[in-house]
Short mmCIF file of C-alpha atoms and ligand atoms in Angstrom, two decimals:
data_model
loop_
_atom_site.label_atom_id
_atom_site.label_comp_id
_atom_site.label_asym_id
_atom_site.label_seq_id
_atom_site.Cartn_x
_atom_site.Cartn_y
_atom_site.Cartn_z
CA MET Q 1 0.00 0.00 0.00
CA GLU Q 2 1.31 3.44 -0.85
CA GLY Q 3 0.31 7.01 0.01
CA THR Q 4 -1.85 9.43 -1.99
CA ASN Q 5 -1.40 9.03 -5.76
CA LEU Q 6 0.01 12.15 -7.38
CA ASN Q 7 1.39 13.41 -10.62
CA GLN Q 8 4.01 15.29 -8.71
CA ILE Q 9 6.89 14.68 -6.34
CA GLY Q 10 6.14 13.40 -2.85
CA VAL Q 11 8.31 12.25 0.04
CA SER Q 12 8.87 8.97 1.82
CA PHE Q 13 10.42 8.24 5.20
CA LYS Q 14 13.20 5.72 4.80
CA GLY Q 15 15.06 5.37 8.07
CA SER Q 16 15.44 6.48 11.65
CA GLY Q 17 18.20 6.65 14.23
CA SER Q 18 18.78 7.96 17.73
CA TYR Q 19 21.40 8.43 20.39
CA VAL Q 20 21.31 9.14 24.13
CA PRO Q 21 24.27 9.78 26.43
CA ASN Q 22 25.25 7.13 28.99
CA GLN Q 23 24.93 9.21 32.17
CA ILE Q 24 21.57 8.57 33.89
CA LEU Q 25 20.13 11.14 36.27
CA THR Q 26 17.28 9.64 38.32
CA ASN Q 27 14.54 11.42 40.25
CA GLN Q 28 16.24 10.24 43.44
CA ASP Q 29 19.48 11.91 42.28
CA ILE Q 30 17.64 15.22 41.70
CA SER Q 31 15.98 15.01 45.11
CA LYS Q 32 19.47 15.11 46.66
CA ARG Q 33 19.92 18.56 45.13
CA VAL Q 34 16.51 20.25 45.30
CA ASP Q 35 13.42 19.86 47.47
CA THR Q 36 11.48 17.31 45.43
CA SER Q 37 10.73 13.58 45.38
CA ASP Q 38 10.50 10.67 42.98
CA GLU Q 39 6.79 10.42 43.84
CA TRP Q 40 6.10 14.11 43.00
CA ILE Q 41 8.04 14.03 39.71
CA LYS Q 42 6.52 10.75 38.53
CA SER Q 43 2.94 11.66 39.38
CA ARG Q 44 3.15 15.21 37.91
CA THR Q 45 5.23 14.42 34.80
CA GLY Q 46 5.61 10.66 34.22
CA ILE Q 47 9.41 11.06 34.21
CA SER Q 48 11.65 8.64 36.15
CA GLU Q 49 15.06 9.46 34.74
CA ARG Q 50 16.84 11.39 32.01
CA ARG Q 51 20.22 11.28 30.23
CA ILE Q 52 22.88 13.93 30.68
CA SER Q 53 25.69 14.37 28.15
CA GLY Q 54 29.23 14.19 29.41
CA ILE Q 55 31.63 17.09 29.01
CA GLU Q 56 33.12 15.47 25.90
CA GLU Q 57 29.69 15.42 24.17
CA ASP Q 58 27.75 18.11 22.31
CA VAL Q 59 24.77 18.39 19.95
CA SER Q 60 26.90 17.64 16.89
CA GLN Q 61 28.37 14.45 18.31
CA MET Q 62 24.95 13.24 19.47
CA GLY Q 63 23.34 14.36 16.20
CA TYR Q 64 26.05 12.64 14.15
CA LYS Q 65 25.45 9.32 15.91
CA ALA Q 66 21.67 9.55 15.40
CA ALA Q 67 22.10 10.55 11.74
CA LEU Q 68 24.55 7.71 11.07
CA ALA Q 69 22.11 5.18 12.54
CA ALA Q 70 19.33 6.54 10.28
CA ILE Q 71 21.58 6.41 7.21
CA ASN Q 72 22.66 2.85 8.04
CA MET Q 73 18.99 1.84 8.10
CA THR Q 74 18.56 3.20 4.55
CA LYS Q 75 21.85 1.84 3.18
CA TRP Q 76 22.20 5.08 1.18
CA ASP Q 77 25.55 5.97 -0.34
CA ILE Q 78 26.66 8.92 1.82
CA ASN Q 79 27.51 10.94 -1.32
CA THR Q 80 23.86 10.91 -2.42
CA ILE Q 81 22.66 12.99 0.55
CA ASP Q 82 21.77 16.52 -0.60
CA LEU Q 83 20.49 18.19 2.55
CA ILE Q 84 21.07 18.01 6.31
CA ILE Q 85 18.91 20.08 8.67
CA LEU Q 86 19.74 20.09 12.37
CA ALA Q 87 16.95 21.24 14.67
CA THR Q 88 18.55 22.48 17.87
CA SER Q 89 18.29 25.29 20.40
CA THR Q 90 21.56 24.41 22.07
CA PRO Q 91 24.21 24.55 19.32
CA HIS Q 92 27.83 24.10 20.36
CA ASP Q 93 28.60 26.81 17.78
CA LEU Q 94 26.16 29.71 17.44
CA PHE Q 95 27.14 30.02 13.78
CA GLY Q 96 25.68 26.55 13.24
CA SER Q 97 26.37 22.99 14.35
CA ALA Q 98 25.02 21.15 11.28
CA PRO Q 99 28.22 21.64 9.21
CA SER Q 100 30.22 19.66 11.74
CA ILE Q 101 27.71 16.77 11.41
CA GLN Q 102 28.12 16.98 7.63
CA GLU Q 103 31.88 16.82 8.07
CA ARG Q 104 31.75 13.88 10.51
CA LEU Q 105 29.42 11.95 8.17
CA GLY Q 106 31.63 12.75 5.16
CA ALA Q 107 28.46 13.87 3.34
CA LYS Q 108 30.40 16.24 1.11
CA ASN Q 109 27.57 16.86 -1.36
CA ALA Q 110 25.06 17.92 1.30
CA VAL Q 111 24.24 21.47 2.29
CA ALA Q 112 23.84 21.57 6.09
CA PHE Q 113 22.28 24.18 8.33
CA ASP Q 114 20.61 24.63 11.72
CA LEU Q 115 16.96 25.44 12.36
CA THR Q 116 15.82 26.78 15.72
CA ALA Q 117 12.26 26.34 16.93
CA ALA Q 118 12.85 24.71 20.34
CA CYS Q 119 10.57 21.72 20.95
CA SER Q 120 8.76 22.28 17.63
CA GLY Q 121 12.11 22.31 15.83
CA PHE Q 122 12.23 18.74 14.60
CA LEU Q 123 8.72 18.86 13.14
CA PHE Q 124 9.40 22.24 11.51
CA ALA Q 125 12.66 20.84 10.07
CA VAL Q 126 10.93 17.75 8.63
CA ILE Q 127 8.36 20.00 6.95
CA THR Q 128 11.09 22.36 5.69
CA ALA Q 129 13.17 19.50 4.26
CA SER Q 130 10.07 18.03 2.63
CA GLN Q 131 9.47 21.31 0.77
CA PHE Q 132 12.97 21.13 -0.78
CA LEU Q 133 12.29 17.53 -1.84
CA LYS Q 134 8.80 18.21 -3.21
CA THR Q 135 10.01 21.08 -5.39
CA GLY Q 136 12.56 18.75 -6.97
CA SER Q 137 15.50 20.80 -5.67
CA TYR Q 138 16.92 17.89 -3.67
CA LYS Q 139 16.37 14.13 -3.52
CA ARG Q 140 17.68 12.93 -0.17
CA ALA Q 141 17.62 14.66 3.22
CA ILE Q 142 18.61 13.87 6.77
CA VAL Q 143 16.68 15.72 9.47
CA ILE Q 144 18.11 15.66 12.97
CA GLY Q 145 16.80 16.86 16.34
CA SER Q 146 19.59 17.17 18.90
CA ASP Q 147 19.63 19.12 22.15
CA GLN Q 148 21.90 19.42 25.15
CA ILE Q 149 19.41 21.21 27.37
CA SER Q 150 21.31 20.20 30.54
CA SER Q 151 23.81 23.01 29.83
CA TYR Q 152 21.03 25.62 30.17
CA ILE Q 153 19.13 24.34 33.21
CA ASP Q 154 19.21 26.04 36.55
CA TRP Q 155 19.83 22.87 38.56
CA ASN Q 156 18.61 24.67 41.67
CA ASP Q 157 15.18 25.43 40.14
CA ARG Q 158 12.94 22.48 41.03
CA ARG Q 159 10.11 23.77 38.81
CA SER Q 160 12.11 23.22 35.62
CA CYS Q 161 15.17 21.01 36.30
CA ILE Q 162 13.07 17.86 36.73
CA LEU Q 163 11.73 17.97 33.17
CA PHE Q 164 14.66 17.96 30.80
CA GLY Q 165 17.35 15.64 29.45
CA ASP Q 166 19.78 15.35 26.53
CA GLY Q 167 19.60 13.26 23.37
CA ALA Q 168 19.30 13.14 19.59
CA GLY Q 169 17.19 11.51 16.90
CA ALA Q 170 17.16 11.60 13.10
CA ILE Q 171 15.20 10.48 10.07
CA ALA Q 172 16.07 9.99 6.42
CA ILE Q 173 13.60 11.42 3.88
CA GLU Q 174 13.60 10.81 0.13
CA ALA Q 175 11.78 12.39 -2.80
CA THR Q 176 9.48 9.91 -4.51
CA LEU Q 177 7.41 9.95 -7.65
CA LYS Q 178 3.69 9.19 -7.67
CA TYR Q 179 2.94 9.06 -3.94
CA ASP Q 180 3.38 11.29 -0.93
CA ASN Q 181 3.74 9.93 2.59
CA LEU Q 182 3.55 13.40 4.14
CA ILE Q 183 -0.24 13.50 4.11
CA GLY Q 184 -0.63 16.99 5.59
CA PHE Q 185 0.80 19.50 8.03
CA ASP Q 186 0.19 22.80 9.79
CA MET Q 187 2.51 25.11 11.74
CA ARG Q 188 1.70 27.97 14.10
CA THR Q 189 3.49 30.66 16.14
CA ASP Q 190 2.21 33.03 18.82
CA GLY Q 191 5.02 35.39 19.79
CA GLN Q 192 2.71 37.17 22.23
CA ARG Q 193 2.88 34.15 24.51
CA GLY Q 194 6.63 33.76 23.95
CA CYS Q 195 7.36 35.05 27.46
CA PHE Q 196 6.14 31.76 28.99
CA LEU Q 197 9.23 29.79 27.90
CA ASN Q 198 12.59 31.39 27.15
CA LEU Q 199 16.31 30.84 27.08
CA PRO Q 200 17.30 34.51 26.82
CA SER Q 201 20.73 36.00 26.30
CA GLN Q 202 22.19 38.06 29.11
CA ILE Q 203 23.29 41.46 27.91
CA ASN Q 204 26.31 43.00 29.55
CA GLU Q 205 26.93 46.63 28.64
CA ASP Q 206 30.50 47.54 27.84
CA VAL Q 207 32.41 50.08 25.77
CA ILE Q 208 34.71 49.58 22.80
CA THR Q 209 36.07 53.10 22.87
CA GLU Q 210 35.05 56.11 24.93
CA ASN Q 211 31.97 56.97 22.82
CA ILE Q 212 31.02 53.57 21.31
CA ASN Q 213 29.27 51.15 23.60
CA TYR Q 214 28.23 47.59 22.85
CA SER Q 215 26.65 44.63 24.56
CA SER Q 216 28.59 41.46 25.12
CA SER Q 217 26.29 38.52 25.59
CA SER Q 218 26.04 35.07 27.09
CA PHE Q 219 23.04 32.87 27.83
CA SER Q 220 21.19 32.47 31.09
CA SER Q 221 19.12 29.41 32.03
CA ILE Q 222 15.67 28.24 30.92
CA GLN Q 223 12.86 30.41 32.25
CA MET Q 224 9.48 28.75 32.23
CA ASN Q 225 5.95 29.39 33.41
CA GLY Q 226 5.04 25.70 33.64
CA GLN Q 227 1.33 26.17 34.21
CA GLU Q 228 0.91 28.48 31.19
CA VAL Q 229 2.89 26.13 28.93
CA TYR Q 230 0.78 23.24 30.18
CA LYS Q 231 -2.49 25.09 29.44
CA PHE Q 232 -1.21 26.11 26.00
CA ALA Q 233 -0.28 22.54 25.09
CA VAL Q 234 -3.51 20.85 26.18
CA LYS Q 235 -5.58 23.47 24.33
CA GLU Q 236 -3.66 24.07 21.09
CA VAL Q 237 -2.34 20.59 20.30
CA PRO Q 238 -5.76 18.87 20.04
CA LEU Q 239 -7.06 21.82 18.00
CA ILE Q 240 -4.27 21.74 15.42
CA ILE Q 241 -4.55 17.96 15.05
CA GLU Q 242 -8.35 18.12 14.75
CA ASN Q 243 -8.01 20.78 12.03
CA LEU Q 244 -5.48 18.62 10.21
CA PHE Q 245 -7.86 15.66 10.37
CA LYS Q 246 -10.57 17.85 8.81
CA LYS Q 247 -8.25 19.11 6.06
CA THR Q 248 -7.03 15.63 5.17
CA ASN Q 249 -10.24 13.67 5.75
CA TYR Q 250 -8.69 11.58 8.49
CA SER Q 251 -9.95 10.76 11.97
CA SER Q 252 -8.34 9.17 15.01
CA GLU Q 253 -9.74 5.71 14.10
CA LYS Q 254 -7.66 5.76 10.91
CA ILE Q 255 -4.45 6.66 12.78
CA ASP Q 256 -2.10 3.96 14.07
CA TRP Q 257 0.00 6.12 16.40
CA LEU Q 258 -0.15 9.46 18.18
CA LEU Q 259 3.41 10.75 18.38
CA LEU Q 260 3.59 13.90 20.49
CA HIS Q 261 6.51 15.96 21.71
CA GLN Q 262 7.40 14.31 25.03
CA ALA Q 263 6.85 17.12 27.55
CA ASN Q 264 4.69 15.65 30.30
CA GLN Q 265 2.72 12.38 30.44
CA ARG Q 266 -0.33 14.30 31.66
CA ILE Q 267 -0.18 16.43 28.47
CA LEU Q 268 0.11 13.30 26.30
CA ASP Q 269 -2.85 11.63 28.04
CA SER Q 270 -5.01 14.76 27.97
CA VAL Q 271 -4.40 15.35 24.23
CA GLY Q 272 -4.99 11.64 23.54
CA ASP Q 273 -8.28 11.70 25.47
CA ARG Q 274 -9.49 14.85 23.67
CA LEU Q 275 -8.82 13.18 20.32
CA ASN Q 276 -10.26 9.78 21.35
CA PHE Q 277 -7.00 7.86 21.11
CA SER Q 278 -6.74 4.76 23.27
CA ARG Q 279 -3.71 4.89 25.60
CA GLY Q 280 -2.10 2.02 23.67
CA LYS Q 281 -1.80 4.24 20.58
CA ILE Q 282 0.06 7.04 22.37
CA LEU Q 283 3.81 6.62 21.99
CA SER Q 284 5.78 7.57 25.09
CA ASN Q 285 9.30 7.15 26.42
CA LEU Q 286 9.10 10.11 28.81
CA SER Q 287 9.78 7.88 31.76
CA ASP Q 288 13.28 7.06 30.48
CA TYR Q 289 14.42 10.32 28.86
CA GLY Q 290 12.23 13.25 29.99
CA ASN Q 291 11.92 16.20 27.63
CA THR Q 292 14.87 16.28 25.20
CA SER Q 293 13.44 19.28 23.31
CA ALA Q 294 13.96 18.91 19.52
CA ALA Q 295 15.04 15.29 20.00
CA THR Q 296 11.91 13.84 21.61
CA ILE Q 297 9.88 13.08 18.46
CA PRO Q 298 12.63 11.26 16.50
CA LEU Q 299 13.79 9.52 19.68
CA VAL Q 300 10.37 7.93 20.34
CA LEU Q 301 9.88 7.30 16.64
CA ASP Q 302 13.18 5.46 16.29
CA GLU Q 303 12.55 3.39 19.40
CA ALA Q 304 9.12 2.35 18.07
CA VAL Q 305 10.48 1.58 14.59
CA ARG Q 306 13.34 -0.54 15.96
CA ASN Q 307 11.18 -2.54 18.35
CA LYS Q 308 8.73 -3.07 15.44
CA LYS Q 309 5.83 -1.23 17.04
CA ILE Q 310 5.68 1.14 14.06
CA LYS Q 311 5.48 -0.87 10.86
CA GLN Q 312 5.80 0.05 7.20
CA ASN Q 313 2.73 2.07 6.06
CA ASP Q 314 1.50 2.81 9.59
CA ILE Q 315 -0.16 6.23 9.77
CA ILE Q 316 1.15 8.59 12.42
CA ALA Q 317 -0.28 11.85 13.75
CA THR Q 318 2.48 13.94 15.26
CA SER Q 319 2.68 17.28 17.02
CA GLY Q 320 5.59 19.38 18.29
CA PHE Q 321 4.99 22.31 20.64
CA GLY Q 322 6.91 24.60 22.95
CA ALA Q 323 8.87 27.83 23.09
CA GLY Q 324 7.98 30.59 20.67
CA LEU Q 325 5.33 29.79 21.53
CA SER Q 326 5.24 27.56 18.49
CA TRP Q 327 3.39 24.40 17.58
CA GLY Q 328 2.74 22.24 14.59
CA ALA Q 329 1.24 18.96 13.49
CA ALA Q 330 1.79 16.52 10.66
CA LEU Q 331 0.13 13.37 9.40
CA PHE Q 332 2.48 10.93 7.74
CA ARG Q 333 2.76 7.37 6.61
CA TRP Q 334 5.90 5.57 7.76
CA GLY Q 335 7.95 4.24 4.86
O1 LIG C 401 8.57 21.57 25.86
C1 LIG C 401 7.75 22.30 26.71
C2 LIG C 401 8.47 22.41 28.02
N1 LIG C 401 7.67 22.75 29.14
C3 LIG C 401 6.63 22.03 29.61
O2 LIG C 401 6.23 21.06 29.05
C4 LIG C 401 6.01 22.48 30.92
C5 LIG C 401 4.57 22.11 31.04
N2 LIG C 401 4.16 22.20 32.39
C6 LIG C 401 4.29 21.15 33.26
O3 LIG C 401 4.72 20.08 32.88
C7 LIG C 401 3.86 21.33 34.67
O4 LIG C 401 3.28 22.61 34.82
C8 LIG C 401 5.02 21.18 35.72
C9 LIG C 401 5.43 19.71 35.79
C10 LIG C 401 6.21 22.04 35.33
C11 LIG C 401 4.52 21.57 37.10
O5 LIG C 401 3.39 20.79 37.47
P1 LIG C 401 2.08 21.50 38.04
O6 LIG C 401 1.14 20.42 38.34
O7 LIG C 401 1.64 22.55 37.05
O8 LIG C 401 2.61 22.14 39.37
P2 LIG C 401 2.54 23.67 39.82
O9 LIG C 401 3.50 24.50 39.09
O10 LIG C 401 1.09 24.08 39.84
O11 LIG C 401 3.02 23.58 41.33
C12 LIG C 401 2.24 22.89 42.33
C13 LIG C 401 3.04 22.87 43.61
C14 LIG C 401 3.61 24.23 44.01
O12 LIG C 401 3.55 24.30 45.42
P3 LIG C 401 2.46 25.24 46.13
O13 LIG C 401 2.73 26.61 45.62
O14 LIG C 401 1.14 24.71 45.68
O15 LIG C 401 2.75 25.03 47.57
C15 LIG C 401 5.06 24.16 43.59
O16 LIG C 401 5.91 24.97 44.36
O17 LIG C 401 4.17 22.00 43.47
C16 LIG C 401 5.37 22.70 43.83
N3 LIG C 401 6.45 22.18 43.01
C17 LIG C 401 7.17 21.10 43.35
N4 LIG C 401 7.11 20.28 44.42
C18 LIG C 401 7.98 19.26 44.47
C19 LIG C 401 6.88 22.66 41.81
N5 LIG C 401 7.89 21.88 41.36
C20 LIG C 401 8.08 20.92 42.30
C21 LIG C 401 8.97 19.83 42.40
N6 LIG C 401 8.89 19.03 43.48
N7 LIG C 401 9.89 19.55 41.44
#
């Protein structure tokens, strides 16, 4: 079975890969640092532990390993990759971390760049890459979500430090003729509510010469209004998916898997309930990894593909949401 028949170029999803660092930070570990408990964290978020990258790791190294695993699944010749997009909010180089993944892969024919949209980043990058493929500009793309959020957490702030972890995931997308496995998508931004989740730069005023001043900058830690982000997610995510169902003539009964950004198990369950998804159809690995920002969607996807939960031609409804505030949804057929 193949996707919608077309007389134009479509895309297909050919492989997935992921990587998580070895260091495990449990809820018990966190409770030695801040006033919290395993019971509180598990019941409010569904998270038991998360991975923290070591000092020798960064988003490029994690992203490279995830991308390589995805490419190995496809068996593509590395020289045939045209495009690499890295979704990240925590680059190890503010000028872009994707080129160093391109270099590590030896994908010398690929153009590589970063895309920043926080927890919506991976979904936005998949949609962006798909546009390049559908116009016929490029044939093969690797889309990576990789984040090292641990570097930007205030580990003394119990309201936010419990949620996040590090990791990376990737998928391989190819232009195809006649069918399109990206069934539909929608993306939204509301900058007015951007103040609810930020990782702002800290401006330090200084002078270059007597009459020319400038601001040197560094980054502070994640600032989050958890309750507002929670309310935003449980309201907007069902709406955008419902609208996508209407646009594409799909409904939850026709969907095999609900693949949401892994932010909080209560958000996943609430969105699933609103859309009439049985709990068994909601993919989740929050318990093991927490919120890895741009990496959560490809990380759960890869896990489900490798343990043969997601099968060829399964239909997946996905949604990314978070800082911006930004959110998006896509319906796609795996394969
Ligand atoms: O990619 C998007 C990233 N962000 C998110 O997904 C955040 C979405 N929001 C959430 O997941 C939830 O709002 C949180 C898990 C962050 C917080 O859960 P909540 O049920 O909304 O708790 P709350 O903020 O309403 O706080 C309830 C109580 C407060 O105590 P008081 O004022 O009622 O006495 C907090 O001080 O829980 C307290 N609290 C904690 N207690 C133990 C807050 N954090 C903790 C903690 N351990 N870690």
